[in-house]
Structures are given as C-alpha cells and as structure tokens.
mmCIF file of N, CA and C in Angstrom:
data_model
loop_
_atom_site.group_PDB
_atom_site.id
_atom_site.type_symbol
_atom_site.label_atom_id
_atom_site.label_comp_id
_atom_site.label_asym_id
_atom_site.label_seq_id
_atom_site.Cartn_x
_atom_site.Cartn_y
_atom_site.Cartn_z
ATOM 1 N N HIS A 1 101.269 59.640 122.269
ATOM 2 C CA HIS A 1 102.138 60.703 121.803
ATOM 3 C C HIS A 1 103.596 60.358 122.088
ATOM 4 N N ARG A 2 104.425 60.646 121.144
ATOM 5 C CA ARG A 2 105.863 60.492 121.309
ATOM 6 C C ARG A 2 106.411 61.723 122.010
ATOM 7 N N LYS A 3 107.271 61.538 122.961
ATOM 8 C CA LYS A 3 107.854 62.677 123.671
ATOM 9 C C LYS A 3 109.133 63.130 122.978
ATOM 10 N N PHE A 4 109.299 64.413 122.858
ATOM 11 C CA PHE A 4 110.481 64.992 122.246
ATOM 12 C C PHE A 4 111.340 65.622 123.317
ATOM 13 N N ARG A 5 112.631 65.552 123.127
ATOM 14 C CA ARG A 5 113.557 66.081 124.120
ATOM 15 C C ARG A 5 113.549 67.595 124.187
ATOM 16 N N ASP A 6 113.275 68.254 123.097
ATOM 17 C CA ASP A 6 113.281 69.712 123.126
ATOM 18 C C ASP A 6 112.431 70.275 121.997
ATOM 19 N N LEU A 7 112.252 71.584 122.028
ATOM 20 C CA LEU A 7 111.429 72.252 121.018
ATOM 21 C C LEU A 7 111.989 72.087 119.617
ATOM 22 N N LYS A 8 113.313 72.122 119.494
ATOM 23 C CA LYS A 8 113.931 71.994 118.174
ATOM 24 C C LYS A 8 113.575 70.655 117.539
ATOM 25 N N GLN A 9 113.612 69.582 118.323
ATOM 26 C CA GLN A 9 113.277 68.261 117.799
ATOM 27 C C GLN A 9 111.807 68.217 117.383
ATOM 28 N N TRP A 10 110.907 68.774 118.209
ATOM 29 C CA TRP A 10 109.490 68.801 117.851
ATOM 30 C C TRP A 10 109.287 69.588 116.573
ATOM 31 N N TYR A 11 109.895 70.776 116.528
ATOM 32 C CA TYR A 11 109.743 71.661 115.383
ATOM 33 C C TYR A 11 110.235 70.992 114.100
ATOM 34 N N GLN A 12 111.400 70.377 114.147
ATOM 35 C CA GLN A 12 111.953 69.749 112.958
ATOM 36 C C GLN A 12 111.078 68.604 112.478
ATOM 37 N N ARG A 13 110.487 67.868 113.396
ATOM 38 C CA ARG A 13 109.606 66.774 112.994
ATOM 39 C C ARG A 13 108.317 67.309 112.376
ATOM 40 N N ARG A 14 107.731 68.335 112.980
ATOM 41 C CA ARG A 14 106.457 68.876 112.501
ATOM 42 C C ARG A 14 106.606 69.709 111.233
ATOM 43 N N VAL A 15 107.627 70.520 111.191
ATOM 44 C CA VAL A 15 107.767 71.457 110.085
ATOM 45 C C VAL A 15 108.576 70.868 108.942
ATOM 46 N N ARG A 16 109.326 69.831 109.230
ATOM 47 C CA ARG A 16 110.151 69.159 108.214
ATOM 48 C C ARG A 16 111.239 70.084 107.688
ATOM 49 N N GLY A 17 112.031 70.582 108.592
ATOM 50 C CA GLY A 17 113.121 71.464 108.201
ATOM 51 C C GLY A 17 113.007 72.811 108.876
ATOM 52 N N ASN A 18 114.055 73.557 108.816
ATOM 53 C CA ASN A 18 114.061 74.858 109.468
ATOM 54 C C ASN A 18 113.871 75.952 108.435
ATOM 55 N N TRP A 19 112.728 76.604 108.463
ATOM 56 C CA TRP A 19 112.474 77.699 107.537
ATOM 57 C C TRP A 19 112.225 78.994 108.283
ATOM 58 N N LYS A 20 112.694 79.062 109.539
ATOM 59 C CA LYS A 20 112.562 80.283 110.338
ATOM 60 C C LYS A 20 113.199 81.485 109.646
ATOM 61 N N ASP A 21 114.376 81.278 109.038
ATOM 62 C CA ASP A 21 115.054 82.389 108.362
ATOM 63 C C ASP A 21 114.191 83.003 107.266
ATOM 64 N N ARG A 22 113.408 82.188 106.580
ATOM 65 C CA ARG A 22 112.540 82.710 105.527
ATOM 66 C C ARG A 22 111.300 83.384 106.098
ATOM 67 N N ILE A 23 110.728 82.813 107.158
ATOM 68 C CA ILE A 23 109.507 83.371 107.735
ATOM 69 C C ILE A 23 109.784 84.704 108.434
ATOM 70 N N CYS A 24 110.909 84.810 109.101
ATOM 71 C CA CYS A 24 111.215 86.011 109.897
ATOM 72 C C CYS A 24 112.007 87.056 109.120
ATOM 73 N N ALA A 25 112.081 86.905 107.811
ATOM 74 C CA ALA A 25 112.837 87.841 106.965
ATOM 75 C C ALA A 25 111.905 88.928 106.422
ATOM 76 N N GLU A 26 112.470 89.866 105.682
ATOM 77 C CA GLU A 26 111.695 90.916 105.031
ATOM 78 C C GLU A 26 110.614 90.277 104.156
ATOM 79 N N PRO A 27 109.464 90.861 104.001
ATOM 80 C CA PRO A 27 109.092 92.219 104.379
ATOM 81 C C PRO A 27 108.526 92.327 105.796
ATOM 82 N N ASN A 28 108.445 91.224 106.540
ATOM 83 C CA ASN A 28 107.907 91.251 107.901
ATOM 84 C C ASN A 28 108.898 90.628 108.874
ATOM 85 N N PRO A 29 110.028 91.278 109.087
ATOM 86 C CA PRO A 29 111.051 90.674 109.945
ATOM 87 C C PRO A 29 110.598 90.606 111.403
ATOM 88 N N GLY A 30 111.134 89.656 112.107
ATOM 89 C CA GLY A 30 110.818 89.508 113.518
ATOM 90 C C GLY A 30 111.549 88.315 114.101
ATOM 91 N N ASP A 31 111.204 87.979 115.320
ATOM 92 C CA ASP A 31 111.880 86.877 115.986
ATOM 93 C C ASP A 31 110.996 85.655 116.160
ATOM 94 N N SER A 32 109.743 85.736 115.693
ATOM 95 C CA SER A 32 108.823 84.619 115.870
ATOM 96 C C SER A 32 107.696 84.722 114.848
ATOM 97 N N TRP A 33 106.812 83.723 114.866
ATOM 98 C CA TRP A 33 105.673 83.739 113.964
ATOM 99 C C TRP A 33 104.523 82.981 114.602
ATOM 100 N N CYS A 34 103.337 83.150 114.043
ATOM 101 C CA CYS A 34 102.135 82.519 114.579
ATOM 102 C C CYS A 34 102.004 81.086 114.084
ATOM 103 N N ILE A 35 101.464 80.246 114.952
ATOM 104 C CA ILE A 35 101.058 78.906 114.540
ATOM 105 C C ILE A 35 99.619 78.724 114.979
ATOM 106 N N CYS A 36 98.924 77.810 114.365
ATOM 107 C CA CYS A 36 97.507 77.613 114.652
ATOM 108 C C CYS A 36 97.299 76.963 116.018
ATOM 109 N N MET A 37 96.044 76.960 116.442
ATOM 110 C CA MET A 37 95.726 76.449 117.776
ATOM 111 C C MET A 37 96.054 74.967 117.906
ATOM 112 N N TRP A 38 95.767 74.155 116.865
ATOM 113 C CA TRP A 38 96.025 72.722 117.007
ATOM 114 C C TRP A 38 97.524 72.453 117.094
ATOM 115 N N ALA A 39 98.336 73.221 116.368
ATOM 116 C CA ALA A 39 99.784 73.025 116.444
ATOM 117 C C ALA A 39 100.301 73.453 117.819
ATOM 118 N N THR A 40 99.738 74.523 118.359
ATOM 119 C CA THR A 40 100.112 74.961 119.698
ATOM 120 C C THR A 40 99.725 73.908 120.727
ATOM 121 N N ALA A 41 98.518 73.370 120.601
ATOM 122 C CA ALA A 41 98.057 72.321 121.521
ATOM 123 C C ALA A 41 98.960 71.097 121.435
ATOM 124 N N ASN A 42 99.336 70.721 120.221
ATOM 125 C CA ASN A 42 100.228 69.580 120.023
ATOM 126 C C ASN A 42 101.594 69.847 120.641
ATOM 127 N N LEU A 43 102.123 71.032 120.432
ATOM 128 C CA LEU A 43 103.419 71.402 120.998
ATOM 129 C C LEU A 43 103.386 71.338 122.523
ATOM 130 N N ILE A 44 102.356 71.894 123.126
ATOM 131 C CA ILE A 44 102.235 71.885 124.582
ATOM 132 C C ILE A 44 102.109 70.459 125.098
ATOM 133 N N ALA A 45 101.344 69.635 124.410
ATOM 134 C CA ALA A 45 101.194 68.235 124.824
ATOM 135 C C ALA A 45 102.518 67.490 124.738
ATOM 136 N N GLU A 46 103.321 67.818 123.752
ATOM 137 C CA GLU A 46 104.582 67.104 123.537
ATOM 138 C C GLU A 46 105.702 67.560 124.457
ATOM 139 N N VAL A 47 105.832 68.865 124.684
ATOM 140 C CA VAL A 47 106.999 69.358 125.430
ATOM 141 C C VAL A 47 106.645 70.014 126.761
ATOM 142 N N GLY A 48 105.370 70.216 127.033
ATOM 143 C CA GLY A 48 104.951 70.816 128.294
ATOM 144 C C GLY A 48 104.873 72.327 128.240
ATOM 145 N N CYS A 49 103.957 72.865 129.012
ATOM 146 C CA CYS A 49 103.689 74.304 129.016
ATOM 147 C C CYS A 49 104.923 75.130 129.356
ATOM 148 N N ASP A 50 105.695 74.694 130.328
ATOM 149 C CA ASP A 50 106.857 75.480 130.751
ATOM 150 C C ASP A 50 107.911 75.615 129.669
ATOM 151 N N ASN A 51 107.878 74.748 128.664
ATOM 152 C CA ASN A 51 108.870 74.780 127.584
ATOM 153 C C ASN A 51 108.369 75.475 126.326
ATOM 154 N N VAL A 52 107.170 76.044 126.385
ATOM 155 C CA VAL A 52 106.579 76.714 125.227
ATOM 156 C C VAL A 52 106.564 78.218 125.482
ATOM 157 N N HIS A 53 107.008 78.969 124.499
ATOM 158 C CA HIS A 53 107.026 80.429 124.598
ATOM 159 C C HIS A 53 105.797 80.976 123.882
ATOM 160 N N ILE A 54 104.940 81.653 124.625
ATOM 161 C CA ILE A 54 103.717 82.233 124.060
ATOM 162 C C ILE A 54 103.807 83.747 124.201
ATOM 163 N N ARG A 55 103.630 84.431 123.095
ATOM 164 C CA ARG A 55 103.613 85.900 123.126
ATOM 165 C C ARG A 55 102.169 86.328 123.347
ATOM 166 N N CYS A 56 101.835 86.557 124.605
ATOM 167 C CA CYS A 56 100.461 86.891 124.978
ATOM 168 C C CYS A 56 99.957 88.126 124.247
ATOM 169 N N ASP A 57 100.835 89.102 124.039
ATOM 170 C CA ASP A 57 100.428 90.333 123.369
ATOM 171 C C ASP A 57 100.108 90.112 121.895
ATOM 172 N N ALA A 58 100.496 88.980 121.344
ATOM 173 C CA ALA A 58 100.221 88.671 119.940
ATOM 174 C C ALA A 58 99.230 87.518 119.805
ATOM 175 N N THR A 59 98.594 87.133 120.919
ATOM 176 C CA THR A 59 97.671 85.997 120.941
ATOM 177 C C THR A 59 96.264 86.487 121.218
ATOM 178 N N ASP A 60 95.298 85.985 120.470
ATOM 179 C CA ASP A 60 93.891 86.295 120.731
ATOM 180 C C ASP A 60 93.430 85.375 121.860
ATOM 181 N N VAL A 61 93.786 85.764 123.086
ATOM 182 C CA VAL A 61 93.556 84.935 124.266
ATOM 183 C C VAL A 61 92.079 84.591 124.414
ATOM 184 N N ASN A 62 91.199 85.566 124.276
ATOM 185 C CA ASN A 62 89.766 85.311 124.432
ATOM 186 C C ASN A 62 89.275 84.267 123.441
ATOM 187 N N PHE A 63 89.691 84.368 122.196
ATOM 188 C CA PHE A 63 89.260 83.410 121.173
ATOM 189 C C PHE A 63 89.723 82.003 121.530
ATOM 190 N N VAL A 64 90.976 81.867 121.912
ATOM 191 C CA VAL A 64 91.505 80.545 122.258
ATOM 192 C C VAL A 64 90.762 79.977 123.460
ATOM 193 N N LEU A 65 90.581 80.783 124.503
ATOM 194 C CA LEU A 65 89.934 80.286 125.714
ATOM 195 C C LEU A 65 88.465 79.941 125.508
ATOM 196 N N ASN A 66 87.856 80.489 124.478
ATOM 197 C CA ASN A 66 86.462 80.166 124.179
ATOM 198 C C ASN A 66 86.323 79.107 123.094
ATOM 199 N N SER A 67 87.430 78.513 122.677
ATOM 200 C CA SER A 67 87.420 77.439 121.683
ATOM 201 C C SER A 67 87.623 76.107 122.388
ATOM 202 N N TYR A 68 87.139 75.044 121.780
ATOM 203 C CA TYR A 68 87.246 73.731 122.402
ATOM 204 C C TYR A 68 88.100 72.755 121.599
ATOM 205 N N LYS A 69 88.019 72.842 120.278
ATOM 206 C CA LYS A 69 88.802 71.958 119.413
ATOM 207 C C LYS A 69 89.287 72.743 118.206
ATOM 208 N N ASP A 70 90.404 72.295 117.652
ATOM 209 C CA ASP A 70 90.908 72.865 116.406
ATOM 210 C C ASP A 70 91.671 71.765 115.700
ATOM 211 N N GLY A 71 91.327 71.496 114.464
ATOM 212 C CA GLY A 71 92.006 70.448 113.711
ATOM 213 C C GLY A 71 91.906 69.084 114.382
ATOM 214 N N GLY A 72 90.820 68.857 115.130
ATOM 215 C CA GLY A 72 90.638 67.591 115.824
ATOM 216 C C GLY A 72 91.337 67.520 117.177
ATOM 217 N N TRP A 73 92.083 68.538 117.532
ATOM 218 C CA TRP A 73 92.811 68.556 118.813
ATOM 219 C C TRP A 73 91.952 69.177 119.901
ATOM 220 N N ASP A 74 91.892 68.510 121.038
ATOM 221 C CA ASP A 74 91.263 69.071 122.235
ATOM 222 C C ASP A 74 92.186 70.175 122.735
ATOM 223 N N LEU A 75 91.661 71.343 122.979
ATOM 224 C CA LEU A 75 92.476 72.504 123.347
ATOM 225 C C LEU A 75 92.590 72.722 124.852
ATOM 226 N N GLU A 76 92.028 71.843 125.678
ATOM 227 C CA GLU A 76 91.997 72.103 127.116
ATOM 228 C C GLU A 76 93.382 72.303 127.715
ATOM 229 N N GLN A 77 94.332 71.452 127.369
ATOM 230 C CA GLN A 77 95.689 71.594 127.908
ATOM 231 C C GLN A 77 96.328 72.905 127.435
ATOM 232 N N ALA A 78 96.112 73.263 126.183
ATOM 233 C CA ALA A 78 96.636 74.523 125.658
ATOM 234 C C ALA A 78 95.978 75.707 126.357
ATOM 235 N N LYS A 79 94.673 75.624 126.598
ATOM 236 C CA LYS A 79 93.973 76.700 127.292
ATOM 237 C C LYS A 79 94.509 76.864 128.712
ATOM 238 N N ASN A 80 94.773 75.764 129.391
ATOM 239 C CA ASN A 80 95.337 75.847 130.737
ATOM 240 C C ASN A 80 96.699 76.533 130.711
ATOM 241 N N CYS A 81 97.489 76.228 129.710
ATOM 242 C CA CYS A 81 98.807 76.843 129.568
ATOM 243 C C CYS A 81 98.668 78.339 129.304
ATOM 244 N N ILE A 82 97.765 78.709 128.429
ATOM 245 C CA ILE A 82 97.566 80.123 128.117
ATOM 246 C C ILE A 82 97.041 80.867 129.338
ATOM 247 N N ARG A 83 96.156 80.239 130.106
ATOM 248 C CA ARG A 83 95.698 80.862 131.351
ATOM 249 C C ARG A 83 96.881 81.117 132.278
ATOM 250 N N LYS A 84 97.765 80.125 132.369
ATOM 251 C CA LYS A 84 98.927 80.226 133.249
ATOM 252 C C LYS A 84 99.855 81.362 132.817
ATOM 253 N N LYS A 85 100.055 81.504 131.509
ATOM 254 C CA LYS A 85 101.026 82.463 131.000
ATOM 255 C C LYS A 85 100.434 83.834 130.680
ATOM 256 N N CYS A 86 99.138 83.904 130.438
ATOM 257 C CA CYS A 86 98.522 85.149 129.952
ATOM 258 C C CYS A 86 97.362 85.595 130.826
ATOM 259 N N VAL A 87 97.431 85.371 132.116
ATOM 260 C CA VAL A 87 96.345 85.736 133.025
ATOM 261 C C VAL A 87 96.037 87.222 132.925
ATOM 262 N N ASP A 88 94.751 87.518 132.898
ATOM 263 C CA ASP A 88 94.236 88.877 132.860
ATOM 264 C C ASP A 88 94.784 89.673 131.668
ATOM 265 N N HIS A 89 94.953 89.000 130.547
ATOM 266 C CA HIS A 89 95.431 89.644 129.325
ATOM 267 C C HIS A 89 94.248 90.287 128.605
ATOM 268 N N ASP A 90 94.431 91.476 128.133
ATOM 269 C CA ASP A 90 93.386 92.214 127.416
ATOM 270 C C ASP A 90 92.095 92.321 128.214
ATOM 271 N N GLY A 91 92.207 92.438 129.534
ATOM 272 C CA GLY A 91 91.026 92.611 130.365
ATOM 273 C C GLY A 91 90.209 91.352 130.548
ATOM 274 N N CYS A 92 90.756 90.217 130.207
ATOM 275 C CA CYS A 92 90.014 88.971 130.320
ATOM 276 C C CYS A 92 90.599 88.147 131.454
ATOM 277 N N GLU A 93 89.766 87.815 132.418
ATOM 278 C CA GLU A 93 90.193 86.949 133.502
ATOM 279 C C GLU A 93 89.751 85.535 133.191
ATOM 280 N N ASP A 94 90.411 84.545 133.787
ATOM 281 C CA ASP A 94 90.120 83.131 133.502
ATOM 282 C C ASP A 94 88.620 82.844 133.444
ATOM 283 N N GLU A 95 87.922 83.148 134.534
ATOM 284 C CA GLU A 95 86.521 82.774 134.646
ATOM 285 C C GLU A 95 85.666 83.444 133.573
ATOM 286 N N SER A 96 85.941 84.716 133.295
ATOM 287 C CA SER A 96 85.131 85.410 132.301
ATOM 288 C C SER A 96 85.416 84.892 130.904
ATOM 289 N N CYS A 97 86.640 84.520 130.620
ATOM 290 C CA CYS A 97 86.958 83.965 129.305
ATOM 291 C C CYS A 97 86.286 82.615 129.124
ATOM 292 N N ASN A 98 86.282 81.809 130.163
ATOM 293 C CA ASN A 98 85.659 80.497 130.062
ATOM 294 C C ASN A 98 84.170 80.588 129.844
ATOM 295 N N SER A 99 83.539 81.603 130.371
ATOM 296 C CA SER A 99 82.104 81.725 130.224
ATOM 297 C C SER A 99 81.725 82.501 128.972
ATOM 298 N N GLY A 100 82.728 83.014 128.259
ATOM 299 C CA GLY A 100 82.468 83.766 127.040
ATOM 300 C C GLY A 100 82.076 85.206 127.302
ATOM 301 N N GLN A 101 82.255 85.690 128.534
ATOM 302 C CA GLN A 101 81.914 87.059 128.883
ATOM 303 C C GLN A 101 83.159 87.865 129.157
ATOM 304 N N GLN A 102 83.144 89.110 128.815
ATOM 305 C CA GLN A 102 84.245 90.021 129.151
ATOM 306 C C GLN A 102 84.028 90.564 130.538
ATOM 307 N N SER A 103 85.118 90.757 131.278
ATOM 308 C CA SER A 103 84.994 91.357 132.610
ATOM 309 C C SER A 103 85.017 92.856 132.516
#
C-alpha cells in the first residue's frame, strides 16, 4: 500500500476529483456522506484510524462488526477502528458484536 500524507490526498486519488459540493447539496444537504465498507477499510489502512472520521450514529456498527470482507478487502483493521470509535453503540458491545449476538 502507498501511504498518503492526508485524507485529501487519499480522497483525490480514490475519487478522482472533488465532488463533495455535489454530494452534500440539495435535496439532501449535509456535511458528509456514506462510503462502502471496503473504501472505509482502505482509507483506514492508508491513513490510520486516528485520521478517519466515523459518524457512529450513521453507521450500522453491528453489520460492519459481523462482516469479514467487502470488495475483497479484509475488514479486521476497519472493525478494530470502529470498535475504538463506536464502543457500545446501539447497545452493542465489542464481544457481543463479534459473536453476532446482541447484549
């Protein structure tokens, strides 16, 4: 993997341009948007968990923690990051999410 100096560099390489203004505009304005699990895993692998902003309230934490691969990407590093940032989100604790059971 090639290391990127910052999120902007990673984003520009992956997305091929900045289209945030179009995605976050009407009819669904906001400050962010969803990306798939493999893109999240790739982002975390490239820039590190501490440099990735995850909106836990907008993330299906249980689904991610119970998934193993997406688009050929191993999700373990992404799952560790989500555990770190979204602990006990939606009533799901690390151990129960890993076992596929709700607490």
